[in-house]
Structures are given as C-alpha cells and as structure tokens.
PDB file of N, CA, C and O in Angstrom:
ATOM      1  N   MET A   1      84.720 114.593  89.236  1.00  0.00           N
ATOM      2  CA  MET A   1      84.122 113.504  90.449  1.00  0.00           C
ATOM      3  C   MET A   1      85.123 113.654  90.761  1.00  0.00           C
ATOM      4  O   MET A   1      87.081 113.311  90.855  1.00  0.00           O
ATOM      5  N   LYS A   2      84.963 112.684  91.958  1.00  0.00           N
ATOM      6  CA  LYS A   2      86.427 112.787  92.869  1.00  0.00           C
ATOM      7  C   LYS A   2      85.823 111.255  93.693  1.00  0.00           C
ATOM      8  O   LYS A   2      84.461 111.472  94.149  1.00  0.00           O
ATOM      9  N   LYS A   3      86.754 111.039  93.764  1.00  0.00           N
ATOM     10  CA  LYS A   3      86.316 109.107  94.374  1.00  0.00           C
ATOM     11  C   LYS A   3      86.793 110.090  96.361  1.00  0.00           C
ATOM     12  O   LYS A   3      88.839 110.718  96.369  1.00  0.00           O
ATOM     13  N   ILE A   4      86.726 109.857  97.510  1.00  0.00           N
ATOM     14  CA  ILE A   4      86.672 110.292  98.755  1.00  0.00           C
ATOM     15  C   ILE A   4      86.945 108.908  99.278  1.00  0.00           C
ATOM     16  O   ILE A   4      85.459 107.920  99.510  1.00  0.00           O
ATOM     17  N   PHE A   5      87.958 108.028  99.827  1.00  0.00           N
ATOM     18  CA  PHE A   5      88.347 107.392 101.019  1.00  0.00           C
ATOM     19  C   PHE A   5      87.733 107.538 101.699  1.00  0.00           C
ATOM     20  O   PHE A   5      87.803 108.381 102.709  1.00  0.00           O
ATOM     21  N   ILE A   6      86.071 106.345 102.881  1.00  0.00           N
ATOM     22  CA  ILE A   6      86.281 106.896 104.392  1.00  0.00           C
ATOM     23  C   ILE A   6      86.247 105.486 104.739  1.00  0.00           C
ATOM     24  O   ILE A   6      85.671 104.116 103.777  1.00  0.00           O
ATOM     25  N   GLU A   7      87.368 106.235 106.342  1.00  0.00           N
ATOM     26  CA  GLU A   7      86.918 104.342 107.086  1.00  0.00           C
ATOM     27  C   GLU A   7      86.020 105.413 108.827  1.00  0.00           C
ATOM     28  O   GLU A   7      84.916 106.143 108.727  1.00  0.00           O
ATOM     29  N   GLY A   8      85.432 103.769 108.859  1.00  0.00           N
ATOM     30  CA  GLY A   8      84.102 103.806 109.728  1.00  0.00           C
ATOM     31  C   GLY A   8      82.343 103.261 109.362  1.00  0.00           C
ATOM     32  O   GLY A   8      81.698 103.799 109.812  1.00  0.00           O
ATOM     33  N   MET A   9      82.955 103.595 108.070  1.00  0.00           N
ATOM     34  CA  MET A   9      81.257 103.186 107.425  1.00  0.00           C
ATOM     35  C   MET A   9      80.554 101.389 107.727  1.00  0.00           C
ATOM     36  O   MET A   9      81.217 100.323 107.352  1.00  0.00           O
ATOM     37  N   MET A  10      79.650 101.027 108.604  1.00  0.00           N
ATOM     38  CA  MET A  10      79.683  99.559 108.330  1.00  0.00           C
ATOM     39  C   MET A  10      78.137  98.884 107.969  1.00  0.00           C
ATOM     40  O   MET A  10      78.525  98.505 107.945  1.00  0.00           O
ATOM     41  N   CYS A  11      77.425 100.211 107.566  1.00  0.00           N
ATOM     42  CA  CYS A  11      75.687  99.375 107.078  1.00  0.00           C
ATOM     43  C   CYS A  11      75.049 100.984 105.928  1.00  0.00           C
ATOM     44  O   CYS A  11      75.600 101.780 105.962  1.00  0.00           O
ATOM     45  N   GLU A  12      73.637 100.483 106.045  1.00  0.00           N
ATOM     46  CA  GLU A  12      73.408 101.894 105.044  1.00  0.00           C
ATOM     47  C   GLU A  12      73.381 103.033 105.238  1.00  0.00           C
ATOM     48  O   GLU A  12      73.156 103.961 105.199  1.00  0.00           O
ATOM     49  N   HIS A  13      72.985 103.246 106.999  1.00  0.00           N
ATOM     50  CA  HIS A  13      72.662 103.993 107.347  1.00  0.00           C
ATOM     51  C   HIS A  13      73.610 105.200 107.629  1.00  0.00           C
ATOM     52  O   HIS A  13      73.809 106.382 106.417  1.00  0.00           O
ATOM     53  N   CYS A  14      74.599 104.395 107.753  1.00  0.00           N
ATOM     54  CA  CYS A  14      75.779 105.410 107.760  1.00  0.00           C
ATOM     55  C   CYS A  14      76.084 105.444 105.960  1.00  0.00           C
ATOM     56  O   CYS A  14      77.226 106.755 105.835  1.00  0.00           O
ATOM     57  N   ALA A  15      76.224 105.236 104.930  1.00  0.00           N
ATOM     58  CA  ALA A  15      76.111 105.271 103.524  1.00  0.00           C
ATOM     59  C   ALA A  15      75.783 106.314 103.333  1.00  0.00           C
ATOM     60  O   ALA A  15      75.496 107.787 103.063  1.00  0.00           O
ATOM     61  N   ASN A  16      74.373 106.119 103.908  1.00  0.00           N
ATOM     62  CA  ASN A  16      73.454 107.844 104.098  1.00  0.00           C
ATOM     63  C   ASN A  16      73.544 108.472 104.245  1.00  0.00           C
ATOM     64  O   ASN A  16      73.535 110.139 103.807  1.00  0.00           O
ATOM     65  N   ALA A  17      74.110 108.555 105.598  1.00  0.00           N
ATOM     66  CA  ALA A  17      74.979 109.560 106.597  1.00  0.00           C
ATOM     67  C   ALA A  17      75.372 110.513 105.805  1.00  0.00           C
ATOM     68  O   ALA A  17      76.092 111.588 105.259  1.00  0.00           O
ATOM     69  N   VAL A  18      76.685 110.161 104.156  1.00  0.00           N
ATOM     70  CA  VAL A  18      77.740 110.416 104.095  1.00  0.00           C
ATOM     71  C   VAL A  18      77.599 111.156 102.947  1.00  0.00           C
ATOM     72  O   VAL A  18      77.339 112.100 102.132  1.00  0.00           O
ATOM     73  N   LYS A  19      76.209 109.998 101.893  1.00  0.00           N
ATOM     74  CA  LYS A  19      75.952 110.511 100.978  1.00  0.00           C
ATOM     75  C   LYS A  19      75.433 112.437 101.159  1.00  0.00           C
ATOM     76  O   LYS A  19      75.814 113.658 100.675  1.00  0.00           O
ATOM     77  N   ASN A  20      74.296 112.155 102.590  1.00  0.00           N
ATOM     78  CA  ASN A  20      73.588 114.102 102.826  1.00  0.00           C
ATOM     79  C   ASN A  20      74.684 114.358 102.891  1.00  0.00           C
ATOM     80  O   ASN A  20      74.502 115.479 102.659  1.00  0.00           O
ATOM     81  N   ALA A  21      76.111 114.231 104.030  1.00  0.00           N
ATOM     82  CA  ALA A  21      75.921 115.365 103.495  1.00  0.00           C
ATOM     83  C   ALA A  21      77.109 116.346 103.107  1.00  0.00           C
ATOM     84  O   ALA A  21      77.284 117.237 102.572  1.00  0.00           O
ATOM     85  N   LEU A  22      77.433 114.826 101.537  1.00  0.00           N
ATOM     86  CA  LEU A  22      78.599 115.452 100.848  1.00  0.00           C
ATOM     87  C   LEU A  22      77.401 116.181  99.491  1.00  0.00           C
ATOM     88  O   LEU A  22      77.739 117.335  99.232  1.00  0.00           O
ATOM     89  N   GLU A  23      76.390 116.256  99.321  1.00  0.00           N
ATOM     90  CA  GLU A  23      74.837 116.903  99.208  1.00  0.00           C
ATOM     91  C   GLU A  23      74.815 117.882  99.457  1.00  0.00           C
ATOM     92  O   GLU A  23      74.797 118.879  99.107  1.00  0.00           O
ATOM     93  N   GLU A  24      75.159 118.048 101.162  1.00  0.00           N
ATOM     94  CA  GLU A  24      74.905 118.829 102.197  1.00  0.00           C
ATOM     95  C   GLU A  24      75.848 120.280 101.407  1.00  0.00           C
ATOM     96  O   GLU A  24      75.951 121.624 101.454  1.00  0.00           O
ATOM     97  N   ILE A  25      77.117 119.918 100.297  1.00  0.00           N
ATOM     98  CA  ILE A  25      78.093 120.940 100.815  1.00  0.00           C
ATOM     99  C   ILE A  25      77.900 120.706  99.648  1.00  0.00           C
ATOM    100  O   ILE A  25      79.172 121.206  99.025  1.00  0.00           O
ATOM    101  N   GLY A  26      77.587 120.300  98.361  1.00  0.00           N
ATOM    102  CA  GLY A  26      77.532 121.030  97.103  1.00  0.00           C
ATOM    103  C   GLY A  26      77.596 119.845  95.963  1.00  0.00           C
ATOM    104  O   GLY A  26      77.741 120.125  95.005  1.00  0.00           O
ATOM    105  N   GLY A  27      77.441 118.852  96.515  1.00  0.00           N
ATOM    106  CA  GLY A  27      77.490 117.739  96.415  1.00  0.00           C
ATOM    107  C   GLY A  27      76.539 116.979  95.395  1.00  0.00           C
ATOM    108  O   GLY A  27      75.623 116.684  95.767  1.00  0.00           O
ATOM    109  N   THR A  28      77.289 116.789  93.364  1.00  0.00           N
ATOM    110  CA  THR A  28      76.501 115.906  92.431  1.00  0.00           C
ATOM    111  C   THR A  28      76.370 114.452  92.542  1.00  0.00           C
ATOM    112  O   THR A  28      76.963 114.382  92.450  1.00  0.00           O
ATOM    113  N   ASN A  29      75.558 113.730  91.682  1.00  0.00           N
ATOM    114  CA  ASN A  29      75.619 112.327  91.762  1.00  0.00           C
ATOM    115  C   ASN A  29      76.110 112.289  92.391  1.00  0.00           C
ATOM    116  O   ASN A  29      77.655 110.892  92.303  1.00  0.00           O
ATOM    117  N   VAL A  30      75.821 111.843  93.994  1.00  0.00           N
ATOM    118  CA  VAL A  30      76.976 111.164  95.000  1.00  0.00           C
ATOM    119  C   VAL A  30      76.302 109.865  94.721  1.00  0.00           C
ATOM    120  O   VAL A  30      75.011 109.400  95.042  1.00  0.00           O
ATOM    121  N   SER A  31      77.403 108.943  95.042  1.00  0.00           N
ATOM    122  CA  SER A  31      76.778 107.150  95.596  1.00  0.00           C
ATOM    123  C   SER A  31      77.969 106.886  95.849  1.00  0.00           C
ATOM    124  O   SER A  31      78.761 107.485  96.077  1.00  0.00           O
ATOM    125  N   VAL A  32      77.710 105.549  97.087  1.00  0.00           N
ATOM    126  CA  VAL A  32      78.669 105.685  98.543  1.00  0.00           C
ATOM    127  C   VAL A  32      79.037 103.887  98.157  1.00  0.00           C
ATOM    128  O   VAL A  32      77.619 103.470  97.849  1.00  0.00           O
ATOM    129  N   ASN A  33      79.644 103.211  97.604  1.00  0.00           N
ATOM    130  CA  ASN A  33      80.291 102.096  97.917  1.00  0.00           C
ATOM    131  C   ASN A  33      80.738 101.870  98.635  1.00  0.00           C
ATOM    132  O   ASN A  33      81.561 102.037 100.335  1.00  0.00           O
ATOM    133  N   LEU A  34      79.293 100.581  99.818  1.00  0.00           N
ATOM    134  CA  LEU A  34      79.379 100.278 101.425  1.00  0.00           C
ATOM    135  C   LEU A  34      80.838  99.491 101.824  1.00  0.00           C
ATOM    136  O   LEU A  34      81.367  99.336 102.746  1.00  0.00           O
ATOM    137  N   ASP A  35      80.428  98.533 100.945  1.00  0.00           N
ATOM    138  CA  ASP A  35      81.634  97.258  99.999  1.00  0.00           C
ATOM    139  C   ASP A  35      82.901  98.038 100.041  1.00  0.00           C
ATOM    140  O   ASP A  35      83.757  97.198 101.108  1.00  0.00           O
ATOM    141  N   GLU A  36      83.521  98.579  99.366  1.00  0.00           N
ATOM    142  CA  GLU A  36      84.295  99.367  99.278  1.00  0.00           C
ATOM    143  C   GLU A  36      85.254 100.483 100.053  1.00  0.00           C
ATOM    144  O   GLU A  36      86.254 100.856 100.286  1.00  0.00           O
ATOM    145  N   GLY A  37      83.729 100.251 100.954  1.00  0.00           N
ATOM    146  CA  GLY A  37      84.469 102.019 101.675  1.00  0.00           C
ATOM    147  C   GLY A  37      84.915 103.553 101.134  1.00  0.00           C
ATOM    148  O   GLY A  37      85.886 104.717 101.269  1.00  0.00           O
ATOM    149  N   TYR A  38      84.297 103.440  99.688  1.00  0.00           N
ATOM    150  CA  TYR A  38      84.304 105.192  98.839  1.00  0.00           C
ATOM    151  C   TYR A  38      83.441 105.767  99.210  1.00  0.00           C
ATOM    152  O   TYR A  38      81.929 105.014  98.356  1.00  0.00           O
ATOM    153  N   ALA A  39      83.149 106.848  98.143  1.00  0.00           N
ATOM    154  CA  ALA A  39      82.216 107.860  98.182  1.00  0.00           C
ATOM    155  C   ALA A  39      82.439 108.272  97.119  1.00  0.00           C
ATOM    156  O   ALA A  39      83.968 108.614  95.955  1.00  0.00           O
ATOM    157  N   GLU A  40      82.200 108.437  95.557  1.00  0.00           N
ATOM    158  CA  GLU A  40      82.104 109.200  94.634  1.00  0.00           C
ATOM    159  C   GLU A  40      81.057 110.736  94.342  1.00  0.00           C
ATOM    160  O   GLU A  40      80.303 110.345  94.532  1.00  0.00           O
ATOM    161  N   ALA A  41      81.479 111.586  94.105  1.00  0.00           N
ATOM    162  CA  ALA A  41      81.079 113.021  93.642  1.00  0.00           C
ATOM    163  C   ALA A  41      81.306 113.790  91.896  1.00  0.00           C
ATOM    164  O   ALA A  41      82.316 113.854  93.015  1.00  0.00           O
ATOM    165  N   GLU A  42      80.188 114.453  92.209  1.00  0.00           N
ATOM    166  CA  GLU A  42      80.696 115.865  91.317  1.00  0.00           C
ATOM    167  C   GLU A  42      80.906 116.691  92.904  1.00  0.00           C
ATOM    168  O   GLU A  42      79.718 116.934  92.739  1.00  0.00           O
ATOM    169  N   ILE A  43      82.565 117.216  92.761  1.00  0.00           N
ATOM    170  CA  ILE A  43      82.006 118.816  94.325  1.00  0.00           C
ATOM    171  C   ILE A  43      83.172 119.235  93.670  1.00  0.00           C
ATOM    172  O   ILE A  43      83.683 119.446  93.570  1.00  0.00           O
ATOM    173  N   SER A  44      82.440 120.379  94.030  1.00  0.00           N
ATOM    174  CA  SER A  44      84.127 121.726  93.874  1.00  0.00           C
ATOM    175  C   SER A  44      84.687 122.452  94.980  1.00  0.00           C
ATOM    176  O   SER A  44      85.116 123.094  94.792  1.00  0.00           O
ATOM    177  N   VAL A  45      83.599 121.640  95.702  1.00  0.00           N
ATOM    178  CA  VAL A  45      84.925 122.663  97.767  1.00  0.00           C
ATOM    179  C   VAL A  45      86.349 121.714  97.461  1.00  0.00           C
ATOM    180  O   VAL A  45      86.080 120.649  97.258  1.00  0.00           O
ATOM    181  N   SER A  46      86.723 122.008  98.716  1.00  0.00           N
ATOM    182  CA  SER A  46      88.106 121.922  98.645  1.00  0.00           C
ATOM    183  C   SER A  46      88.010 120.702  99.866  1.00  0.00           C
ATOM    184  O   SER A  46      87.609 120.262 100.194  1.00  0.00           O
ATOM    185  N   ASP A  47      89.699 119.948  99.071  1.00  0.00           N
ATOM    186  CA  ASP A  47      89.430 118.540  99.285  1.00  0.00           C
ATOM    187  C   ASP A  47      89.018 118.403 101.428  1.00  0.00           C
ATOM    188  O   ASP A  47      88.565 117.907 102.346  1.00  0.00           O
ATOM    189  N   ASP A  48      89.547 119.793 101.810  1.00  0.00           N
ATOM    190  CA  ASP A  48      90.022 119.627 103.564  1.00  0.00           C
ATOM    191  C   ASP A  48      88.330 120.278 104.184  1.00  0.00           C
ATOM    192  O   ASP A  48      88.182 119.973 105.081  1.00  0.00           O
ATOM    193  N   GLU A  49      87.753 120.577 102.813  1.00  0.00           N
ATOM    194  CA  GLU A  49      86.029 121.288 103.625  1.00  0.00           C
ATOM    195  C   GLU A  49      85.468 119.859 103.292  1.00  0.00           C
ATOM    196  O   GLU A  49      84.204 118.899 104.540  1.00  0.00           O
ATOM    197  N   ILE A  50      85.598 118.683 102.528  1.00  0.00           N
ATOM    198  CA  ILE A  50      84.839 117.504 102.885  1.00  0.00           C
ATOM    199  C   ILE A  50      84.856 116.479 103.841  1.00  0.00           C
ATOM    200  O   ILE A  50      84.473 116.065 104.134  1.00  0.00           O
ATOM    201  N   ILE A  51      86.901 117.028 103.671  1.00  0.00           N
ATOM    202  CA  ILE A  51      86.853 116.479 105.690  1.00  0.00           C
ATOM    203  C   ILE A  51      86.656 116.925 106.399  1.00  0.00           C
ATOM    204  O   ILE A  51      86.299 116.306 107.185  1.00  0.00           O
ATOM    205  N   ALA A  52      86.246 117.778 106.597  1.00  0.00           N
ATOM    206  CA  ALA A  52      85.298 118.976 107.609  1.00  0.00           C
ATOM    207  C   ALA A  52      84.630 117.819 107.876  1.00  0.00           C
ATOM    208  O   ALA A  52      83.861 117.790 108.611  1.00  0.00           O
ATOM    209  N   LYS A  53      83.460 117.914 106.496  1.00  0.00           N
ATOM    210  CA  LYS A  53      82.575 117.378 106.593  1.00  0.00           C
ATOM    211  C   LYS A  53      81.912 115.837 107.415  1.00  0.00           C
ATOM    212  O   LYS A  53      80.891 115.874 108.173  1.00  0.00           O
ATOM    213  N   ILE A  54      83.094 115.307 106.840  1.00  0.00           N
ATOM    214  CA  ILE A  54      82.580 113.809 106.886  1.00  0.00           C
ATOM    215  C   ILE A  54      82.749 113.496 108.205  1.00  0.00           C
ATOM    216  O   ILE A  54      82.209 112.389 108.885  1.00  0.00           O
ATOM    217  N   SER A  55      83.836 114.180 108.764  1.00  0.00           N
ATOM    218  CA  SER A  55      84.894 114.447 109.968  1.00  0.00           C
ATOM    219  C   SER A  55      82.920 114.271 110.949  1.00  0.00           C
ATOM    220  O   SER A  55      82.804 113.237 112.083  1.00  0.00           O
ATOM    221  N   GLU A  56      82.806 115.430 111.664  1.00  0.00           N
ATOM    222  CA  GLU A  56      80.966 116.120 111.658  1.00  0.00           C
ATOM    223  C   GLU A  56      80.244 114.587 111.805  1.00  0.00           C
ATOM    224  O   GLU A  56      79.150 115.065 113.021  1.00  0.00           O
ATOM    225  N   GLU A  57      80.802 113.301 110.576  1.00  0.00           N
ATOM    226  CA  GLU A  57      79.339 112.686 110.591  1.00  0.00           C
ATOM    227  C   GLU A  57      80.182 111.033 111.493  1.00  0.00           C
ATOM    228  O   GLU A  57      79.723 110.614 111.724  1.00  0.00           O
ATOM    229  N   ASP A  58      80.604 111.634 111.965  1.00  0.00           N
ATOM    230  CA  ASP A  58      81.904 110.712 112.562  1.00  0.00           C
ATOM    231  C   ASP A  58      82.666 109.414 111.617  1.00  0.00           C
ATOM    232  O   ASP A  58      82.863 108.013 112.559  1.00  0.00           O
ATOM    233  N   PHE A  59      83.199 110.367 110.703  1.00  0.00           N
ATOM    234  CA  PHE A  59      84.298 109.214 109.814  1.00  0.00           C
ATOM    235  C   PHE A  59      84.990 109.603 109.634  1.00  0.00           C
ATOM    236  O   PHE A  59      85.295 110.512 109.196  1.00  0.00           O
ATOM    237  N   GLU A  60      86.206 108.495 108.831  1.00  0.00           N
ATOM    238  CA  GLU A  60      87.693 109.193 108.832  1.00  0.00           C
ATOM    239  C   GLU A  60      88.207 109.112 107.585  1.00  0.00           C
ATOM    240  O   GLU A  60      87.285 107.940 106.847  1.00  0.00           O
ATOM    241  N   VAL A  61      87.895 110.869 106.156  1.00  0.00           N
ATOM    242  CA  VAL A  61      88.546 110.867 104.924  1.00  0.00           C
ATOM    243  C   VAL A  61      90.939 110.013 105.578  1.00  0.00           C
ATOM    244  O   VAL A  61      90.674 110.261 105.902  1.00  0.00           O
ATOM    245  N   THR A  62      89.902 109.069 104.435  1.00  0.00           N
ATOM    246  CA  THR A  62      90.945 108.094 104.601  1.00  0.00           C
ATOM    247  C   THR A  62      92.418 109.586 102.985  1.00  0.00           C
ATOM    248  O   THR A  62      93.200 108.467 103.181  1.00  0.00           O
ATOM    249  N   GLU A  63      91.738 108.997 101.226  1.00  0.00           N
ATOM    250  CA  GLU A  63      91.976 109.136 100.581  1.00  0.00           C
ATOM    251  C   GLU A  63      91.480 110.518 100.027  1.00  0.00           C
ATOM    252  O   GLU A  63      89.319 110.026  99.839  1.00  0.00           O
ATOM    253  N   ILE A  64      91.525 111.255  99.219  1.00  0.00           N
ATOM    254  CA  ILE A  64      90.644 112.269  97.836  1.00  0.00           C
ATOM    255  C   ILE A  64      91.313 111.599  96.641  1.00  0.00           C
ATOM    256  O   ILE A  64      92.621 112.135  96.475  1.00  0.00           O
ATOM    257  N   LYS A  65      90.368 111.076  95.577  1.00  0.00           N
ATOM    258  CA  LYS A  65      91.486 111.056  93.848  1.00  0.00           C
ATOM    259  C   LYS A  65      90.278 111.993  92.605  1.00  0.00           C
ATOM    260  O   LYS A  65      89.836 111.851  93.553  1.00  0.00           O
TER     261      LYS A  65
END
C-alpha cells in the first residue's frame, strides 16, 4: 500500500479525478482523503509513473510513502 500526498485537491471532483487516474495505471483499493490531502492505493508501478499520471490531472505529488 502506497500513501501518495497530493497538493491541489479542493473538492470531491478532484478526489474522483485522482482516484480514477490511479485506477487507470493499475491501482486497486484506492481511497482518497480530501481533508488530509493524500490518496492510498495498492499499486505496483514506479513512483515516477504515479507522479506523471497525477500531474496529468493538474495536481502535484509532494511525497510517496
């Protein structure tokens, strides 16, 4: 399970965009915590691929744990 900290999410639409983006690159059990500014997912792609996909949605990944 990876925890992906994301800046720029302001509403449920933003959260859904992030969730869908992570699912498109193979993420499962994806959840987004809008208030805390992070998403969690079981995902096996590289951190660089995650950052690139989230960037396509106009959000910034600040950290991945």
